[in-house]
Amino acid sequence: MQNVWGKSEGRIGKIAINLHRTEAAFKGEIPSELIERHTIKAAIALTYFSAQQVQAIYTMLGGEDSLGGKREYVEN
């Protein structure tokens, strides 16, 4: 789980950029250089949700930090 949470900062940035560009595309505008606060908050919410889902899957499969004996099931 440390890997999931440790990479969250970079993931937030990537998601924010994609949301920013997508929003501009839907509005028919050229994306500005400034990403608005609501877009960053949405990126944080998506990242947090995704990390929680990964944590729930790890827990369901037998451990918070490891997949235990069920790793093979997930990988195949």
Tab-separated table of N, CA, C and O in Angstrom, residues 5-73:
chain	number	residue	atom	x	y	z
A	5	TRP	N	0.078	4.883	-2.083
A	5	TRP	CA	-0.001	6.219	-1.496
A	5	TRP	C	1.216	7.059	-1.866
A	5	TRP	O	1.107	8.265	-2.046
A	6	GLY	N	2.379	6.432	-2.009
A	6	GLY	CA	3.604	7.168	-2.331
A	6	GLY	C	3.589	7.800	-3.710
A	6	GLY	O	4.223	8.818	-3.941
A	7	LYS	N	2.867	7.206	-4.628
A	7	LYS	CA	2.808	7.726	-5.995
A	7	LYS	C	1.616	8.650	-6.221
A	7	LYS	O	1.396	9.137	-7.322
A	8	SER	N	0.860	8.899	-5.167
A	8	SER	CA	-0.366	9.686	-5.305
A	8	SER	C	-0.119	11.119	-5.761
A	8	SER	O	-0.890	11.666	-6.538
A	9	GLU	N	0.947	11.728	-5.284
A	9	GLU	CA	1.221	13.127	-5.645
A	9	GLU	C	1.387	13.288	-7.152
A	9	GLU	O	0.778	14.162	-7.764
A	10	GLY	N	2.182	12.424	-7.750
A	10	GLY	CA	2.371	12.482	-9.196
A	10	GLY	C	1.098	12.142	-9.951
A	10	GLY	O	0.791	12.730	-10.985
A	11	ARG	N	0.354	11.193	-9.404
A	11	ARG	CA	-0.901	10.789	-10.038
A	11	ARG	C	-1.904	11.939	-10.014
A	11	ARG	O	-2.625	12.172	-10.993
A	12	ILE	N	-1.946	12.690	-8.913
A	12	ILE	CA	-2.851	13.837	-8.814
A	12	ILE	C	-2.536	14.849	-9.906
A	12	ILE	O	-3.428	15.373	-10.562
A	13	GLY	N	-1.267	15.118	-10.113
A	13	GLY	CA	-0.868	16.067	-11.150
A	13	GLY	C	-1.287	15.624	-12.541
A	13	GLY	O	-1.823	16.413	-13.326
A	14	LYS	N	-1.079	14.352	-12.832
A	14	LYS	CA	-1.450	13.824	-14.152
A	14	LYS	C	-2.961	13.871	-14.365
A	14	LYS	O	-3.440	14.237	-15.442
A	15	ILE	N	-3.696	13.481	-13.343
A	15	ILE	CA	-5.153	13.509	-13.458
A	15	ILE	C	-5.650	14.938	-13.607
A	15	ILE	O	-6.551	15.218	-14.401
A	16	ALA	N	-5.064	15.871	-12.841
A	16	ALA	CA	-5.479	17.281	-12.921
A	16	ALA	C	-5.265	17.837	-14.328
A	16	ALA	O	-6.132	18.541	-14.857
A	17	ILE	N	-4.143	17.511	-14.922
A	17	ILE	CA	-3.878	17.984	-16.286
A	17	ILE	C	-4.902	17.415	-17.258
A	17	ILE	O	-5.445	18.129	-18.107
A	18	ASN	N	-5.189	16.119	-17.133
A	18	ASN	CA	-6.167	15.497	-18.028
A	18	ASN	C	-7.565	16.073	-17.832
A	18	ASN	O	-8.282	16.316	-18.806
A	19	LEU	N	-7.962	16.289	-16.585
A	19	LEU	CA	-9.265	16.895	-16.329
A	19	LEU	C	-9.332	18.314	-16.886
A	19	LEU	O	-10.347	18.720	-17.469
A	20	HIS	N	-8.259	19.060	-16.700
A	20	HIS	CA	-8.191	20.441	-17.183
A	20	HIS	C	-8.349	20.500	-18.705
A	20	HIS	O	-9.137	21.290	-19.236
A	21	ARG	N	-7.624	19.647	-19.387
A	21	ARG	CA	-7.699	19.624	-20.852
A	21	ARG	C	-9.053	19.112	-21.347
A	21	ARG	O	-9.592	19.611	-22.324
A	22	THR	N	-9.609	18.129	-20.648
A	22	THR	CA	-10.909	17.593	-21.027
A	22	THR	C	-11.998	18.650	-20.854
A	22	THR	O	-12.863	18.824	-21.730
A	23	GLU	N	-11.947	19.359	-19.741
A	23	GLU	CA	-12.936	20.413	-19.499
A	23	GLU	C	-12.853	21.497	-20.571
A	23	GLU	O	-13.881	21.949	-21.101
A	24	ALA	N	-11.641	21.888	-20.924
A	24	ALA	CA	-11.475	22.906	-21.963
A	24	ALA	C	-11.993	22.397	-23.308
A	24	ALA	O	-12.642	23.145	-24.054
A	25	ALA	N	-11.741	21.131	-23.602
A	25	ALA	CA	-12.200	20.556	-24.873
A	25	ALA	C	-13.726	20.558	-24.953
A	25	ALA	O	-14.304	20.886	-25.990
A	26	PHE	N	-14.377	20.211	-23.850
A	26	PHE	CA	-15.843	20.208	-23.847
A	26	PHE	C	-16.415	21.607	-23.984
A	26	PHE	O	-17.501	21.786	-24.521
A	27	LYS	N	-15.675	22.589	-23.499
A	27	LYS	CA	-16.126	23.980	-23.632
A	27	LYS	C	-15.744	24.572	-24.984
A	27	LYS	O	-16.145	25.686	-25.313
A	28	GLY	N	-14.928	23.847	-25.764
A	28	GLY	CA	-14.475	24.343	-27.054
A	28	GLY	C	-13.425	25.431	-26.922
A	28	GLY	O	-13.311	26.295	-27.789
A	29	GLU	N	-12.646	25.377	-25.849
A	29	GLU	CA	-11.626	26.393	-25.586
A	29	GLU	C	-10.233	25.774	-25.630
A	29	GLU	O	-10.079	24.558	-25.562
A	30	ILE	N	-9.253	26.622	-25.719
A	30	ILE	CA	-7.867	26.197	-25.584
A	30	ILE	C	-7.547	26.192	-24.089
A	30	ILE	O	-7.847	27.162	-23.395
A	31	PRO	N	-6.946	25.112	-23.565
A	31	PRO	CA	-6.655	25.066	-22.136
A	31	PRO	C	-5.718	26.200	-21.705
A	31	PRO	O	-4.738	26.482	-22.380
A	32	SER	N	-6.042	26.822	-20.601
A	32	SER	CA	-5.181	27.877	-20.076
A	32	SER	C	-3.977	27.243	-19.384
A	32	SER	O	-3.934	26.032	-19.165
A	33	GLU	N	-3.013	28.069	-19.034
A	33	GLU	CA	-1.835	27.561	-18.334
A	33	GLU	C	-2.111	27.325	-16.856
A	33	GLU	O	-1.355	26.624	-16.189
A	34	LEU	N	-3.175	27.897	-16.337
A	34	LEU	CA	-3.518	27.781	-14.928
A	34	LEU	C	-4.614	26.730	-14.738
A	34	LEU	O	-5.672	26.800	-15.367
A	35	ILE	N	-4.352	25.765	-13.870
A	35	ILE	CA	-5.353	24.755	-13.544
A	35	ILE	C	-6.135	25.268	-12.342
A	35	ILE	O	-5.556	25.621	-11.319
A	36	GLU	N	-7.451	25.298	-12.466
A	36	GLU	CA	-8.282	25.866	-11.414
A	36	GLU	C	-8.383	24.946	-10.202
A	36	GLU	O	-8.174	23.740	-10.288
A	37	ARG	N	-8.719	25.549	-9.078
A	37	ARG	CA	-8.787	24.843	-7.797
A	37	ARG	C	-9.768	23.671	-7.844
A	37	ARG	O	-9.471	22.584	-7.338
A	38	HIS	N	-10.931	23.871	-8.470
A	38	HIS	CA	-11.921	22.789	-8.492
A	38	HIS	C	-11.408	21.576	-9.256
A	38	HIS	O	-11.741	20.437	-8.934
A	39	THR	N	-10.569	21.809	-10.251
A	39	THR	CA	-10.002	20.718	-11.026
A	39	THR	C	-9.002	19.936	-10.185
A	39	THR	O	-8.994	18.701	-10.210
A	40	ILE	N	-8.184	20.641	-9.424
A	40	ILE	CA	-7.211	19.970	-8.557
A	40	ILE	C	-7.930	19.193	-7.462
A	40	ILE	O	-7.560	18.061	-7.133
A	41	LYS	N	-8.989	19.781	-6.899
A	41	LYS	CA	-9.764	19.075	-5.873
A	41	LYS	C	-10.389	17.809	-6.445
A	41	LYS	O	-10.447	16.774	-5.775
A	42	ALA	N	-10.855	17.868	-7.672
A	42	ALA	CA	-11.432	16.682	-8.316
A	42	ALA	C	-10.363	15.616	-8.529
A	42	ALA	O	-10.617	14.420	-8.323
A	43	ALA	N	-9.166	16.024	-8.912
A	43	ALA	CA	-8.059	15.085	-9.103
A	43	ALA	C	-7.679	14.422	-7.778
A	43	ALA	O	-7.403	13.218	-7.735
A	44	ILE	N	-7.677	15.191	-6.712
A	44	ILE	CA	-7.381	14.633	-5.384
A	44	ILE	C	-8.453	13.623	-4.998
A	44	ILE	O	-8.147	12.534	-4.504
A	45	ALA	N	-9.708	13.965	-5.227
A	45	ALA	CA	-10.814	13.060	-4.888
A	45	ALA	C	-10.725	11.751	-5.678
A	45	ALA	O	-10.916	10.664	-5.118
A	46	LEU	N	-10.413	11.839	-6.960
A	46	LEU	CA	-10.280	10.633	-7.783
A	46	LEU	C	-9.115	9.769	-7.323
A	46	LEU	O	-9.217	8.539	-7.264
A	47	THR	N	-8.005	10.404	-6.998
A	47	THR	CA	-6.831	9.665	-6.536
A	47	THR	C	-7.108	8.983	-5.202
A	47	THR	O	-6.760	7.822	-4.998
A	48	TYR	N	-7.746	9.703	-4.290
A	48	TYR	CA	-8.088	9.140	-2.990
A	48	TYR	C	-9.039	7.956	-3.149
A	48	TYR	O	-8.855	6.900	-2.540
A	49	PHE	N	-10.047	8.109	-3.996
A	49	PHE	CA	-10.996	7.033	-4.253
A	49	PHE	C	-10.281	5.805	-4.812
A	49	PHE	O	-10.512	4.680	-4.364
A	50	SER	N	-9.405	6.016	-5.787
A	50	SER	CA	-8.674	4.897	-6.400
A	50	SER	C	-7.808	4.179	-5.378
A	50	SER	O	-7.760	2.942	-5.345
A	51	ALA	N	-7.107	4.927	-4.538
A	51	ALA	CA	-6.253	4.327	-3.517
A	51	ALA	C	-7.085	3.524	-2.516
A	51	ALA	O	-6.672	2.449	-2.073
A	52	GLN	N	-8.257	4.030	-2.171
A	52	GLN	CA	-9.137	3.298	-1.262
A	52	GLN	C	-9.610	1.983	-1.894
A	52	GLN	O	-9.722	0.970	-1.209
A	53	GLN	N	-9.873	2.008	-3.189
A	53	GLN	CA	-10.297	0.797	-3.880
A	53	GLN	C	-9.182	-0.236	-3.896
A	53	GLN	O	-9.420	-1.432	-3.664
A	54	VAL	N	-7.960	0.199	-4.150
A	54	VAL	CA	-6.809	-0.709	-4.129
A	54	VAL	C	-6.637	-1.292	-2.730
A	54	VAL	O	-6.416	-2.497	-2.570
A	55	GLN	N	-6.753	-0.453	-1.721
A	55	GLN	CA	-6.615	-0.922	-0.342
A	55	GLN	C	-7.707	-1.948	-0.008
A	55	GLN	O	-7.436	-2.965	0.630
A	56	ALA	N	-8.931	-1.707	-0.455
A	56	ALA	CA	-10.017	-2.649	-0.209
A	56	ALA	C	-9.750	-3.996	-0.880
A	56	ALA	O	-10.003	-5.055	-0.298
A	57	ILE	N	-9.202	-3.963	-2.079
A	57	ILE	CA	-8.883	-5.202	-2.792
A	57	ILE	C	-7.778	-5.953	-2.063
A	57	ILE	O	-7.866	-7.169	-1.869
A	58	TYR	N	-6.718	-5.261	-1.651
A	58	TYR	CA	-5.641	-5.899	-0.897
A	58	TYR	C	-6.176	-6.541	0.375
A	58	TYR	O	-5.835	-7.667	0.708
A	59	THR	N	-7.021	-5.839	1.084
A	59	THR	CA	-7.582	-6.355	2.327
A	59	THR	C	-8.453	-7.579	2.054
A	59	THR	O	-8.367	-8.590	2.752
A	60	MET	N	-9.265	-7.503	1.016
A	60	MET	CA	-10.148	-8.600	0.662
A	60	MET	C	-9.348	-9.847	0.282
A	60	MET	O	-9.756	-10.966	0.553
A	61	LEU	N	-8.189	-9.656	-0.330
A	61	LEU	CA	-7.379	-10.783	-0.789
A	61	LEU	C	-6.410	-11.303	0.268
A	61	LEU	O	-5.617	-12.185	-0.011
A	62	GLY	N	-6.444	-10.730	1.466
A	62	GLY	CA	-5.660	-11.368	2.512
A	62	GLY	C	-4.608	-10.541	3.191
A	62	GLY	O	-3.718	-11.088	3.813
A	63	GLY	N	-4.611	-9.259	3.091
A	63	GLY	CA	-3.632	-8.473	3.825
A	63	GLY	C	-3.551	-7.069	3.312
A	63	GLY	O	-3.786	-6.811	2.142
A	64	GLU	N	-3.248	-6.159	4.219
A	64	GLU	CA	-3.186	-4.744	3.846
A	64	GLU	C	-2.005	-4.458	2.930
A	64	GLU	O	-2.100	-3.702	1.989
A	65	ASP	N	-0.849	-5.077	3.220
A	65	ASP	CA	0.355	-4.763	2.456
A	65	ASP	C	0.783	-5.868	1.510
A	65	ASP	O	1.769	-5.727	0.808
A	66	SER	N	0.082	-6.986	1.520
A	66	SER	CA	0.479	-8.054	0.611
A	66	SER	C	-0.757	-8.793	0.127
A	66	SER	O	-1.814	-8.748	0.753
A	67	LEU	N	-0.587	-9.480	-0.954
A	67	LEU	CA	-1.686	-10.256	-1.499
A	67	LEU	C	-1.680	-11.678	-0.957
A	67	LEU	O	-2.549	-12.465	-1.272
A	68	GLY	N	-0.684	-11.996	-0.162
A	68	GLY	CA	-0.622	-13.316	0.447
A	68	GLY	C	-0.621	-14.405	-0.605
A	68	GLY	O	-0.022	-14.282	-1.653
A	69	GLY	N	-1.329	-15.488	-0.321
A	69	GLY	CA	-1.382	-16.621	-1.236
A	69	GLY	C	-2.262	-16.387	-2.439
A	69	GLY	O	-2.292	-17.200	-3.348
A	70	LYS	N	-2.970	-15.304	-2.481
A	70	LYS	CA	-3.899	-15.063	-3.581
A	70	LYS	C	-3.292	-14.205	-4.690
A	70	LYS	O	-3.972	-13.843	-5.627
A	71	ARG	N	-2.007	-13.895	-4.590
A	71	ARG	CA	-1.341	-13.098	-5.619
A	71	ARG	C	-1.452	-13.781	-6.979
A	71	ARG	O	-1.712	-13.137	-7.984
A	72	GLU	N	-1.265	-15.079	-7.016
A	72	GLU	CA	-1.317	-15.821	-8.270
A	72	GLU	C	-2.700	-15.664	-8.921
A	72	GLU	O	-2.819	-15.513	-10.126
A	73	TYR	N	-3.752	-15.687	-8.119
A	73	TYR	CA	-5.117	-15.521	-8.626
A	73	TYR	C	-5.282	-14.174	-9.316
A	73	TYR	O	-5.890	-14.074	-10.370
